[in-house]
Short mmCIF file of C-alpha atoms in Angstrom, two decimals:
data_model
loop_
_atom_site.label_atom_id
_atom_site.label_comp_id
_atom_site.label_asym_id
_atom_site.label_seq_id
_atom_site.Cartn_x
_atom_site.Cartn_y
_atom_site.Cartn_z
CA SER A 460 -2.82 -10.04 -9.57
CA GLN A 461 0.31 -8.35 -8.29
CA GLN A 462 2.49 -6.35 -10.63
CA GLY A 463 5.67 -6.50 -8.63
CA GLU A 464 7.59 -9.36 -7.14
CA GLU A 465 10.18 -8.84 -4.45
CA ASP A 466 13.22 -10.99 -3.95
CA PRO A 467 14.21 -12.39 -1.52
CA GLN A 468 11.04 -13.13 0.44
CA ALA A 469 12.97 -12.86 3.69
CA LEU A 470 16.34 -11.48 4.69
CA SER A 471 18.21 -11.68 8.01
CA ILE A 472 21.25 -9.50 8.59
CA GLN A 473 23.46 -8.28 11.41
CA GLU A 474 23.15 -4.72 12.64
CA GLY A 475 25.50 -2.50 10.66
CA GLU A 476 25.35 -4.62 7.52
CA ASN A 477 23.71 -3.56 4.29
CA ALA A 478 20.40 -5.01 3.11
CA THR A 479 19.52 -5.31 -0.55
CA MET A 480 16.18 -6.35 -1.97
CA ASN A 481 14.95 -6.49 -5.51
CA CYS A 482 11.67 -5.90 -7.28
CA SER A 483 10.65 -7.04 -10.74
CA TYR A 484 7.55 -5.90 -12.58
CA LYS A 485 5.79 -6.77 -15.80
CA THR A 486 4.50 -3.70 -17.62
CA SER A 487 5.76 -0.18 -18.27
CA ILE A 488 5.43 2.21 -15.36
CA ASN A 489 5.19 5.90 -14.55
CA ASN A 490 7.06 5.54 -11.29
CA LEU A 491 8.04 2.94 -8.72
CA GLN A 492 7.73 3.44 -4.98
CA TRP A 493 9.04 1.61 -1.94
CA TYR A 494 7.09 1.35 1.30
CA ARG A 495 7.89 -0.05 4.74
CA GLN A 496 5.44 -1.83 7.04
CA ASN A 497 6.07 -2.64 10.69
CA SER A 498 4.30 -5.67 12.13
CA GLY A 499 1.10 -5.50 10.10
CA ARG A 500 0.55 -1.80 10.67
CA GLY A 501 0.14 0.93 8.09
CA LEU A 502 2.58 1.41 5.22
CA VAL A 503 5.08 4.25 5.27
CA HIS A 504 6.37 5.74 2.04
CA LEU A 505 10.15 5.57 1.72
CA ILE A 506 11.12 6.75 -1.73
CA LEU A 507 9.76 7.28 -5.24
CA ILE A 508 11.75 6.93 -8.43
CA ARG A 509 10.34 8.06 -11.76
CA SER A 510 10.65 6.05 -14.95
CA ASN A 511 13.21 8.50 -16.39
CA GLU A 512 15.45 8.23 -13.32
CA ARG A 513 18.08 5.54 -12.78
CA GLU A 514 19.14 6.08 -9.19
CA LYS A 515 17.91 7.98 -6.17
CA HIS A 516 19.16 8.43 -2.62
CA SER A 517 17.41 9.34 0.60
CA GLY A 518 19.43 9.12 3.80
CA ARG A 519 20.57 5.50 4.17
CA LEU A 520 18.39 4.39 1.27
CA ARG A 521 19.49 3.93 -2.31
CA VAL A 522 17.08 2.92 -5.04
CA THR A 523 17.92 1.96 -8.59
CA LEU A 524 15.59 1.47 -11.53
CA ASP A 525 16.32 -0.40 -14.74
CA THR A 526 13.34 0.01 -17.03
CA SER A 527 14.90 -2.18 -19.73
CA LYS A 528 14.97 -5.09 -17.28
CA LYS A 529 11.80 -3.97 -15.51
CA SER A 530 13.50 -4.19 -12.17
CA SER A 531 14.40 -2.07 -9.16
CA SER A 532 16.53 -2.54 -6.09
CA LEU A 533 16.42 -1.02 -2.63
CA LEU A 534 19.61 -0.83 -0.60
CA ILE A 535 19.57 0.02 3.09
CA THR A 536 23.05 0.84 4.34
CA ALA A 537 24.32 0.42 7.91
CA SER A 538 21.15 -1.30 9.04
CA ARG A 539 19.68 -0.78 12.50
CA ALA A 540 17.31 -2.83 14.62
CA ALA A 541 14.60 -0.28 13.80
CA ASP A 542 14.87 -1.25 10.12
CA THR A 543 13.26 -4.61 10.95
CA ALA A 544 10.09 -4.53 8.86
CA SER A 545 8.51 -5.69 5.62
CA TYR A 546 9.41 -3.74 2.51
CA PHE A 547 7.13 -3.47 -0.51
CA CYS A 548 7.68 -2.13 -3.98
CA ALA A 549 4.69 -0.59 -5.69
CA THR A 550 4.32 0.38 -9.32
CA ASP A 551 2.29 3.24 -10.70
CA ARG A 552 1.14 2.93 -14.29
CA ASN A 553 -0.31 6.44 -14.31
CA ASP A 554 -3.73 5.20 -13.36
CA TYR A 555 -5.69 5.31 -10.15
CA LYS A 556 -3.87 2.66 -8.16
CA LEU A 557 -0.58 1.29 -6.94
CA SER A 558 0.23 -2.37 -7.58
CA PHE A 559 2.18 -3.91 -4.73
CA GLY A 560 4.41 -6.94 -4.59
CA ALA A 561 4.32 -9.55 -1.84
CA GLY A 562 7.15 -7.89 0.07
CA THR A 563 10.52 -8.71 1.58
CA THR A 564 10.66 -9.31 5.33
CA VAL A 565 13.88 -7.92 6.78
CA THR A 566 15.14 -8.90 10.23
CA VAL A 567 18.08 -6.97 11.65
CA ARG A 568 19.83 -8.86 14.46
CA ALA A 569 21.53 -6.92 17.23
CA ASP B 899 -0.82 17.35 11.85
CA ALA B 900 -3.19 14.39 12.01
CA GLY B 901 -2.45 11.59 9.63
CA VAL B 902 -4.94 9.24 8.03
CA THR B 903 -7.22 7.83 10.70
CA GLN B 904 -9.18 4.60 10.45
CA SER B 905 -11.81 3.02 12.65
CA PRO B 906 -12.31 0.57 14.11
CA THR B 907 -8.79 -0.77 14.54
CA HIS B 908 -9.91 -4.33 15.18
CA LEU B 909 -13.20 -6.11 14.74
CA ILE B 910 -14.57 -9.62 14.68
CA LYS B 911 -17.57 -10.64 12.62
CA THR B 912 -19.22 -13.90 11.65
CA ARG B 913 -19.89 -15.19 8.17
CA GLY B 914 -22.82 -13.52 6.45
CA GLN B 915 -22.64 -10.35 8.48
CA HIS B 916 -21.99 -6.85 7.20
CA VAL B 917 -19.13 -4.50 8.11
CA THR B 918 -18.49 -0.78 7.69
CA LEU B 919 -14.98 0.62 7.93
CA ARG B 920 -14.28 4.32 8.16
CA CYS B 921 -11.42 6.55 7.07
CA SER B 922 -10.54 10.20 7.51
CA PRO B 923 -7.89 11.48 5.11
CA ILE B 924 -5.19 14.00 5.83
CA SER B 925 -6.61 17.52 5.81
CA GLY B 926 -6.56 18.88 2.27
CA HIS B 927 -6.35 15.47 0.61
CA LYS B 928 -9.21 14.85 -1.78
CA SER B 929 -8.32 11.32 -2.87
CA VAL B 930 -8.99 8.25 -0.76
CA SER B 931 -8.05 4.70 -1.72
CA TRP B 932 -8.83 1.38 -0.07
CA TYR B 933 -6.58 -1.66 -0.09
CA GLN B 934 -6.99 -5.16 1.29
CA GLN B 935 -3.97 -6.93 2.71
CA VAL B 936 -4.27 -10.61 3.44
CA LEU B 937 -1.70 -12.02 5.85
CA GLY B 938 1.61 -12.65 4.12
CA GLN B 939 0.71 -10.76 0.95
CA GLY B 940 1.01 -7.23 -0.36
CA PRO B 941 -1.92 -4.80 -0.39
CA GLN B 942 -4.49 -5.28 -3.15
CA PHE B 943 -6.34 -2.28 -4.57
CA ILE B 944 -10.08 -2.15 -3.91
CA PHE B 945 -11.32 1.39 -4.68
CA GLN B 946 -10.21 4.92 -5.30
CA TYR B 947 -12.44 7.92 -4.73
CA TYR B 948 -11.64 11.46 -5.79
CA GLU B 949 -13.89 14.44 -5.24
CA LYS B 950 -16.61 12.08 -4.04
CA GLU B 951 -16.68 10.03 -7.22
CA GLU B 952 -15.45 6.50 -7.76
CA ARG B 953 -12.43 6.74 -10.06
CA GLY B 954 -11.22 3.19 -9.94
CA ARG B 955 -12.24 -0.26 -8.78
CA GLY B 956 -10.14 -3.35 -8.30
CA ASN B 957 -11.04 -6.97 -8.92
CA PHE B 958 -13.39 -7.40 -5.98
CA PRO B 959 -16.98 -8.70 -5.94
CA ASP B 960 -20.02 -6.46 -5.68
CA ARG B 961 -20.22 -7.28 -1.99
CA PHE B 962 -17.60 -4.57 -1.61
CA SER B 963 -18.78 -0.98 -1.91
CA ALA B 964 -17.55 2.41 -0.79
CA ARG B 965 -18.40 6.04 -0.79
CA GLN B 966 -16.79 9.37 -0.10
CA PHE B 967 -18.48 12.16 1.78
CA PRO B 968 -18.37 15.95 1.20
CA ASN B 969 -15.67 16.27 3.88
CA TYR B 970 -13.62 13.68 1.91
CA SER B 971 -13.90 10.99 4.57
CA SER B 972 -14.81 7.57 3.28
CA GLU B 973 -16.54 4.33 4.19
CA LEU B 974 -15.87 0.84 2.94
CA ASN B 975 -18.75 -1.59 3.22
CA VAL B 976 -18.56 -5.34 2.85
CA ASN B 977 -21.74 -7.42 2.77
CA ALA B 978 -22.26 -11.15 3.26
CA LEU B 979 -18.85 -11.62 4.84
CA LEU B 980 -16.83 -14.70 3.94
CA LEU B 981 -13.94 -16.25 5.84
CA GLY B 982 -11.65 -15.07 3.05
CA ASP B 983 -12.51 -11.45 3.79
CA SER B 984 -10.36 -11.66 6.92
CA ALA B 985 -7.61 -9.15 6.28
CA LEU B 986 -6.10 -5.80 7.16
CA TYR B 987 -8.03 -3.07 5.36
CA LEU B 988 -5.90 -0.04 4.62
CA CYS B 989 -7.04 3.41 3.71
CA ALA B 990 -4.71 5.83 1.98
CA SER B 991 -5.07 9.45 1.01
CA SER B 992 -3.29 11.65 -1.47
CA LEU B 993 -3.53 15.14 -2.87
CA LYS B 994 -4.21 14.23 -6.44
CA GLN B 995 -6.29 11.69 -8.26
CA ALA B 996 -3.46 10.10 -10.14
CA ASN B 997 -0.70 8.43 -8.19
CA THR B 998 2.09 10.74 -9.24
CA GLY B 999 3.20 10.93 -5.66
CA GLU B 1000 3.18 9.02 -2.45
CA LEU B 1001 0.18 7.59 -0.69
CA PHE B 1002 -0.31 8.25 3.00
CA PHE B 1003 -1.66 5.17 4.76
CA GLY B 1004 -3.62 4.80 7.95
CA GLU B 1005 -2.87 2.06 10.49
CA GLY B 1006 -5.61 -0.13 9.09
CA SER B 1007 -8.67 -1.96 10.32
CA ARG B 1008 -8.04 -5.62 11.05
CA LEU B 1009 -11.11 -7.67 10.26
CA THR B 1010 -11.48 -11.24 11.43
CA VAL B 1011 -14.38 -13.27 10.05
CA LEU B 1012 -15.31 -16.38 12.00
#
């Protein structure tokens, strides 16, 4: 079973717009991570936010974490065509694995 | 620096056959994990190995097995293949056993079972 659920399943935006996707999870976590995957290739780590953090930035990425609501959001600002990919949240419960959601597919139109 | 490498990249098998997938972690990484990603879904955890010992196993049948070698490379074996085993198999490495940091993924081995 998958711990996280992303919303929306798919997102289409114009280049230069912002893209926001959300992740909800079910149990307490140690940290939450976001990964990007291009066309069924390997996953690339984007950002990690620990359970005691509320917001984190990395370049054009902004991640928030609300542990009381068991949810996280990923914001990509000023999107580019190269941001077209699937984005996955993954939760770490301080064990030996990451639990991934089903992902959000983002299409950035030129 | 070389990233995580996996082989083969693509393969086609028929039902009932056996497959072996291989993974070389990033130099210095002692932990290797395997994930299965079915089309349209997120990766599902199969195994984690650390220092050559199995540290975790996901909800997969005994047809799935793995091992880690002294050089920290790893093999995933699947016996008696079923159509439902068709998926992208991802290997990931990390420095530590516990996932307190990011995982570094390879490009995957895409298995098609006919």
